[in-house]
PDB file of C-alpha atoms in Angstrom:
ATOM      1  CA  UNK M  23      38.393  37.555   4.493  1.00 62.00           C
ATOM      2  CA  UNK M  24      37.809  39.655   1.566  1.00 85.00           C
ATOM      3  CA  UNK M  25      39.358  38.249  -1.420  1.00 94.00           C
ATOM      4  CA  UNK M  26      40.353  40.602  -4.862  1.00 97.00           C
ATOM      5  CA  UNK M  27      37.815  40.100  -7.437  1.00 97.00           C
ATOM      6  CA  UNK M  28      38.469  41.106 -10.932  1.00 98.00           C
ATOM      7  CA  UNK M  29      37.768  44.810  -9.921  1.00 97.00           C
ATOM      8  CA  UNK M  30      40.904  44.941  -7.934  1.00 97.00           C
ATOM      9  CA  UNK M  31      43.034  44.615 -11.168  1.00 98.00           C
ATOM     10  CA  UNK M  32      42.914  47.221 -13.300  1.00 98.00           C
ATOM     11  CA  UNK M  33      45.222  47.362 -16.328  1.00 98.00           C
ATOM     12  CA  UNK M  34      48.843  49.097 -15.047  1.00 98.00           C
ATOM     13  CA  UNK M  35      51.648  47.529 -12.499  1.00 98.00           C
ATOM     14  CA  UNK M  36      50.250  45.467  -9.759  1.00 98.00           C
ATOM     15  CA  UNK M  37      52.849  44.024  -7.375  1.00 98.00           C
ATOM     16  CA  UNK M  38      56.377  42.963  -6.581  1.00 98.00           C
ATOM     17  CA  UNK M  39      56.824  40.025  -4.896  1.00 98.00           C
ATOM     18  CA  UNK M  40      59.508  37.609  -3.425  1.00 96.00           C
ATOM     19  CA  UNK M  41      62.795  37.075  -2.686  1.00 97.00           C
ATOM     20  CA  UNK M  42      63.219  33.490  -3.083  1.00 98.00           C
ATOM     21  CA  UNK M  43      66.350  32.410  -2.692  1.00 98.00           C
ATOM     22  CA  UNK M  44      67.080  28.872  -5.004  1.00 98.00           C
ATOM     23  CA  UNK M  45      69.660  26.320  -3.701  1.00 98.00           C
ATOM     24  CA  UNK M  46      71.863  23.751  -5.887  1.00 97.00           C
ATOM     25  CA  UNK M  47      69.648  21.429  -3.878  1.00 97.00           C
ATOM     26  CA  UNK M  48      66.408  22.388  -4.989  1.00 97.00           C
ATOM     27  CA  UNK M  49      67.779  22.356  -8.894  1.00 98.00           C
ATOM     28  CA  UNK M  50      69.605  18.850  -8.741  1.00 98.00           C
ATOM     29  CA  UNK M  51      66.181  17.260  -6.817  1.00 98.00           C
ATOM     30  CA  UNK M  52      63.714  19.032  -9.669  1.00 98.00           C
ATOM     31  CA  UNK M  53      65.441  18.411 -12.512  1.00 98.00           C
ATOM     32  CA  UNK M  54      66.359  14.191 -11.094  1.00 98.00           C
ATOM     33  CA  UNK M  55      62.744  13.905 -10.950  1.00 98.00           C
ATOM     34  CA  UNK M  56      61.424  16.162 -13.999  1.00 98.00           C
ATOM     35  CA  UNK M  57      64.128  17.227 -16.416  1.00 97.00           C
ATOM     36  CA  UNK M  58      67.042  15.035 -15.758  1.00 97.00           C
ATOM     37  CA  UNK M  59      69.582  16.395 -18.458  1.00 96.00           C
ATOM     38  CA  UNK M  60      73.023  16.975 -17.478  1.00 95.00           C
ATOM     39  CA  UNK M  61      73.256  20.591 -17.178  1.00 95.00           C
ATOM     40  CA  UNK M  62      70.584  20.351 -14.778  1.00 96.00           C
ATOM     41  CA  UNK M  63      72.462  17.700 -12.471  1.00 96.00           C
ATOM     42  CA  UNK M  64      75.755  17.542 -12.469  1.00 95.00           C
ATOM     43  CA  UNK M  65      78.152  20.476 -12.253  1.00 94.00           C
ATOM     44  CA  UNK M  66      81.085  18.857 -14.891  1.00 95.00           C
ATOM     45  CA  UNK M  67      78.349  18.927 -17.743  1.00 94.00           C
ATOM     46  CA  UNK M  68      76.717  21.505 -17.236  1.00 94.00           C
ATOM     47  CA  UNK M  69      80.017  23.642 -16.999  1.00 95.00           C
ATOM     48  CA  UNK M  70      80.782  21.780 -20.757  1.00 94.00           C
ATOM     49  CA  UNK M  71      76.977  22.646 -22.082  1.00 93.00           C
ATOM     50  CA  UNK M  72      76.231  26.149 -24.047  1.00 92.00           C
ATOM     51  CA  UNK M  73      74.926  27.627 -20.278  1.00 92.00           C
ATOM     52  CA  UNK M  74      78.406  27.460 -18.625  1.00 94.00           C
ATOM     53  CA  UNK M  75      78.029  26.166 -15.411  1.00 96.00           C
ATOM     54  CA  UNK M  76      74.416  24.512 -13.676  1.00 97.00           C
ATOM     55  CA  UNK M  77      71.197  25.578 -13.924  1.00 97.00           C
ATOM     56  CA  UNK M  78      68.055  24.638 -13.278  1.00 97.00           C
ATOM     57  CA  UNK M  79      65.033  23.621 -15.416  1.00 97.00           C
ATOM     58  CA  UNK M  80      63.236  26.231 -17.721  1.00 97.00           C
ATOM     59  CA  UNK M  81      60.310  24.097 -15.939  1.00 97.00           C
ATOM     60  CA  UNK M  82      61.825  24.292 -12.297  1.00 98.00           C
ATOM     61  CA  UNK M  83      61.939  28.308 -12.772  1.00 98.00           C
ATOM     62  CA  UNK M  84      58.040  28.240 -14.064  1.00 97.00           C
ATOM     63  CA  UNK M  85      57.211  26.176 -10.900  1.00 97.00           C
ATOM     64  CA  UNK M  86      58.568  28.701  -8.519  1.00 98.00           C
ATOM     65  CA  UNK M  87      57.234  31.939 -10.453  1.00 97.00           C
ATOM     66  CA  UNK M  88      53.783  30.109  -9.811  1.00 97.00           C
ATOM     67  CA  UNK M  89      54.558  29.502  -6.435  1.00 97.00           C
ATOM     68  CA  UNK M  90      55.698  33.118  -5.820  1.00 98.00           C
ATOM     69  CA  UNK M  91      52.602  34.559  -7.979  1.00 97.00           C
ATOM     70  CA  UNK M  92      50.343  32.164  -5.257  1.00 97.00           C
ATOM     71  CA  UNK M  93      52.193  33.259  -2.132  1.00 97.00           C
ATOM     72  CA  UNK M  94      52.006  37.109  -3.237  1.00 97.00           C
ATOM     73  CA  UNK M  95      48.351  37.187  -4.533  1.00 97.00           C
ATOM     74  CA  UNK M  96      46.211  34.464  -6.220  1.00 97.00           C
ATOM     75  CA  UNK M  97      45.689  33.196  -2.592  1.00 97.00           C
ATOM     76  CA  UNK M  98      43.990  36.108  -1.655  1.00 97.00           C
ATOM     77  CA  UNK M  99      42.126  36.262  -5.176  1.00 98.00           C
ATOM     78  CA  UNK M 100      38.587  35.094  -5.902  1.00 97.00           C
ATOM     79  CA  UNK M 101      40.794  32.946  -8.823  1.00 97.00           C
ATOM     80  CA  UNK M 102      38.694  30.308 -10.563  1.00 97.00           C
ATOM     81  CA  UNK M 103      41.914  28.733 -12.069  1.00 96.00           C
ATOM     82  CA  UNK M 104      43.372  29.579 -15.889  1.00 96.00           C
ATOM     83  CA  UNK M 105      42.683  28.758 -19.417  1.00 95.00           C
ATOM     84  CA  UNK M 106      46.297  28.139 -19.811  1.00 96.00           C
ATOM     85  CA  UNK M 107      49.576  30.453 -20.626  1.00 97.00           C
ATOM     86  CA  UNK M 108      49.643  32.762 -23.781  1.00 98.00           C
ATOM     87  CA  UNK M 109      53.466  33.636 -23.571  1.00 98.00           C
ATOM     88  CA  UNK M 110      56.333  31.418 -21.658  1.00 98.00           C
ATOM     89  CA  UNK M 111      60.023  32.848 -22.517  1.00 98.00           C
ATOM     90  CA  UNK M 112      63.267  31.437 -20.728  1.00 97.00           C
ATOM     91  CA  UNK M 113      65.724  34.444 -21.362  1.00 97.00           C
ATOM     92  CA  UNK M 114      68.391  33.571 -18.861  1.00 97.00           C
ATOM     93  CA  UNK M 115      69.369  30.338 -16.553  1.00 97.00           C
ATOM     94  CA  UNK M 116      68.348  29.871 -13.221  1.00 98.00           C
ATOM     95  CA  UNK M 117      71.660  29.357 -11.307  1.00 98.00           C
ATOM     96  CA  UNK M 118      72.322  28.185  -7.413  1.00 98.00           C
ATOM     97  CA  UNK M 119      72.024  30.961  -4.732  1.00 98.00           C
ATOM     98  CA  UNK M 120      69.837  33.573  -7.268  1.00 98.00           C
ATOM     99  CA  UNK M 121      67.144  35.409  -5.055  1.00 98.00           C
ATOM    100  CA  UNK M 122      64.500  35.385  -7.583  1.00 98.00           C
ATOM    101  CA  UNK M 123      61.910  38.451  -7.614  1.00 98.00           C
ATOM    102  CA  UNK M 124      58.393  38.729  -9.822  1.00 98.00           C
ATOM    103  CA  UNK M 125      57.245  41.630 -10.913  1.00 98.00           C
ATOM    104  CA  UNK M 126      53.626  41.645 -11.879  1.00 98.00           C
ATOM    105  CA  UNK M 127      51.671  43.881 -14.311  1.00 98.00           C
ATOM    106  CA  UNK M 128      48.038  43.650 -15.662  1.00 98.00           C
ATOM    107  CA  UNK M 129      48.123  44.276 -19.526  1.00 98.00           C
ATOM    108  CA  UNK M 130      44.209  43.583 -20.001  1.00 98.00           C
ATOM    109  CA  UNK M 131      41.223  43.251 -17.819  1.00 98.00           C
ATOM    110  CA  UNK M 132      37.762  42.305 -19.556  1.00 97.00           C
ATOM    111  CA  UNK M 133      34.505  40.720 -18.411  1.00 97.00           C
ATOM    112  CA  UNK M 134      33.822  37.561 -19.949  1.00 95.00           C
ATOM    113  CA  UNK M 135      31.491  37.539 -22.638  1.00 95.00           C
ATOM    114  CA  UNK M 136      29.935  33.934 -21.728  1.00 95.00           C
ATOM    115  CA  UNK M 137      30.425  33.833 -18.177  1.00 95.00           C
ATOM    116  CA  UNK M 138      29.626  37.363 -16.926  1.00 94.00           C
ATOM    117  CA  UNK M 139      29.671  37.392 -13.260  1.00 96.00           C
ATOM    118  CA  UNK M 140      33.501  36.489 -14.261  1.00 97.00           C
ATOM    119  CA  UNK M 141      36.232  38.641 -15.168  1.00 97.00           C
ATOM    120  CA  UNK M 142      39.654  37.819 -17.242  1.00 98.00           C
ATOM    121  CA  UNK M 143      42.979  39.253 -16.403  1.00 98.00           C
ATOM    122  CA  UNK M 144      45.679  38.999 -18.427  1.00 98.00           C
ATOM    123  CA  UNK M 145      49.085  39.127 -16.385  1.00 98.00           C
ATOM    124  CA  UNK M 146      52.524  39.460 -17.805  1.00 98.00           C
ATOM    125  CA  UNK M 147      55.281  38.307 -14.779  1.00 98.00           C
ATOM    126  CA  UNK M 148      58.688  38.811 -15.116  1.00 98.00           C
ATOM    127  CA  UNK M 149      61.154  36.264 -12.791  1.00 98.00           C
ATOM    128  CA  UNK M 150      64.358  38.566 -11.808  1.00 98.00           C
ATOM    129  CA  UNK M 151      67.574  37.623 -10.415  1.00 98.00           C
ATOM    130  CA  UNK M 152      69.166  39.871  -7.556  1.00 97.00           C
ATOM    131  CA  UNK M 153      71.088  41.214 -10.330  1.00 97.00           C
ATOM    132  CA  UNK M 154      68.533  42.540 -11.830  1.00 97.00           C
ATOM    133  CA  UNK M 155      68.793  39.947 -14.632  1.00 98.00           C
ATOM    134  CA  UNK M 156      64.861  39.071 -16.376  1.00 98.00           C
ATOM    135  CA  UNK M 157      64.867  35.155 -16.572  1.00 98.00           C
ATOM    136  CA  UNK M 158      61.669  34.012 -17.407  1.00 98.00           C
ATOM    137  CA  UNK M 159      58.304  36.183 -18.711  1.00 98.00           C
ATOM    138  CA  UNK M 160      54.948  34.379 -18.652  1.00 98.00           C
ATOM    139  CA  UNK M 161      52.007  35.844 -20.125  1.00 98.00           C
ATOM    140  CA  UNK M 162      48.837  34.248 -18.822  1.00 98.00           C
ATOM    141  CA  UNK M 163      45.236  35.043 -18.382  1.00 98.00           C
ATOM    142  CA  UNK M 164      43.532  34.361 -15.088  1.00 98.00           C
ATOM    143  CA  UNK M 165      39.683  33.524 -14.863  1.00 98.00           C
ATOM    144  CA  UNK M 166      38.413  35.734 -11.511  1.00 98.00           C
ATOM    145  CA  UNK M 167      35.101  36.325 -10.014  1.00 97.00           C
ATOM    146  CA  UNK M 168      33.707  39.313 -10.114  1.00 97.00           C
ATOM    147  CA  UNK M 169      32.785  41.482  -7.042  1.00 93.00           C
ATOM    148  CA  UNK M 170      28.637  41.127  -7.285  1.00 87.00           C
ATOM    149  CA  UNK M 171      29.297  37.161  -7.356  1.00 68.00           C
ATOM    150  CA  UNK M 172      31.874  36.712  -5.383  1.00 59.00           C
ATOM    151  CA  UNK M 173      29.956  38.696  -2.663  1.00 59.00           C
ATOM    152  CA  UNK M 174      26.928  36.630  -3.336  1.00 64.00           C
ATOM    153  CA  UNK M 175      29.027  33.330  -2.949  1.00 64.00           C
ATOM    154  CA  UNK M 176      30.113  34.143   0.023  1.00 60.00           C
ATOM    155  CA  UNK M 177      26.795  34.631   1.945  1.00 55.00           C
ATOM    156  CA  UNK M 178      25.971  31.040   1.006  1.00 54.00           C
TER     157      UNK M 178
END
């Protein structure tokens, strides 16, 4: 399989990906185990709390962009994980029955200075309800091999 090394992502839009539909389910189970406040759980308080009606974790909605970003391309990326996130903005609650879409865009691509046969990308995401509707933006690096050494790690 050939994976997409730090080459592949020049600086511009990359990709789309998703839908992902989110149940009532899914929100009530995250946020019981993670972020049990009432606007998270229970449909009375939430409709009583500054969001008007439930909606899942700012936490629950990061989990899923991850899993969407993984699904749509870090699987197939020589990825050697991420020094952490630059940017995380909740702009909108996640509510039961949104089909969530990411779009993905590379705003900088550099080789490393210390690690050369590795590149870092910079990706900003933004988590969109059917609607159209931006709920979340991340801004995170991602530390990925380059092409030379991910080729050479391979024929090992």
């Amino acid at each position: 399989m050939n994976l997409l090394t730090f080459e592949d992502f020049p600086p511009g839009h990359f990709g789309r990906f998703g839908p992902r539909r989110v149940t009532r389910e899914e929100i009530v189970a995250f946020a019981a185990e993670f972020d049990p406040q009432p606007m998270h759980l229970d449909e009375r308080a939430a409709a009583a709390s500054m969001l008007q009606g439930l909606s899942g974790s700012g936490w629950h909605l990061s989990s899923l962009m991850m899993r969407m970003m993984f699904d749509g391309f870090i699987k197939d990326t020589a990825s050697l994980g991420s020094p952490g996130v630059n940017e995380m903005r909740w702009m909108a609650p996640l509510r039961p029955g949104d089909d969530l879409t990411i779009e993905v865009d590379v705003v900088e691509a550099r080789v490393s200075n210390s690690r050369p046969e590795t590149g870092i990308v910079t990706f900003k995401c933004h988590v969109r309800n059917a609607k159209g509707q931006i709920l979340c933006e991340m801004v995170s690096p991602i530390i990925i091999r380059r092409r030379d050494a991910a080729l050479a790690n391979e024929s090992n």
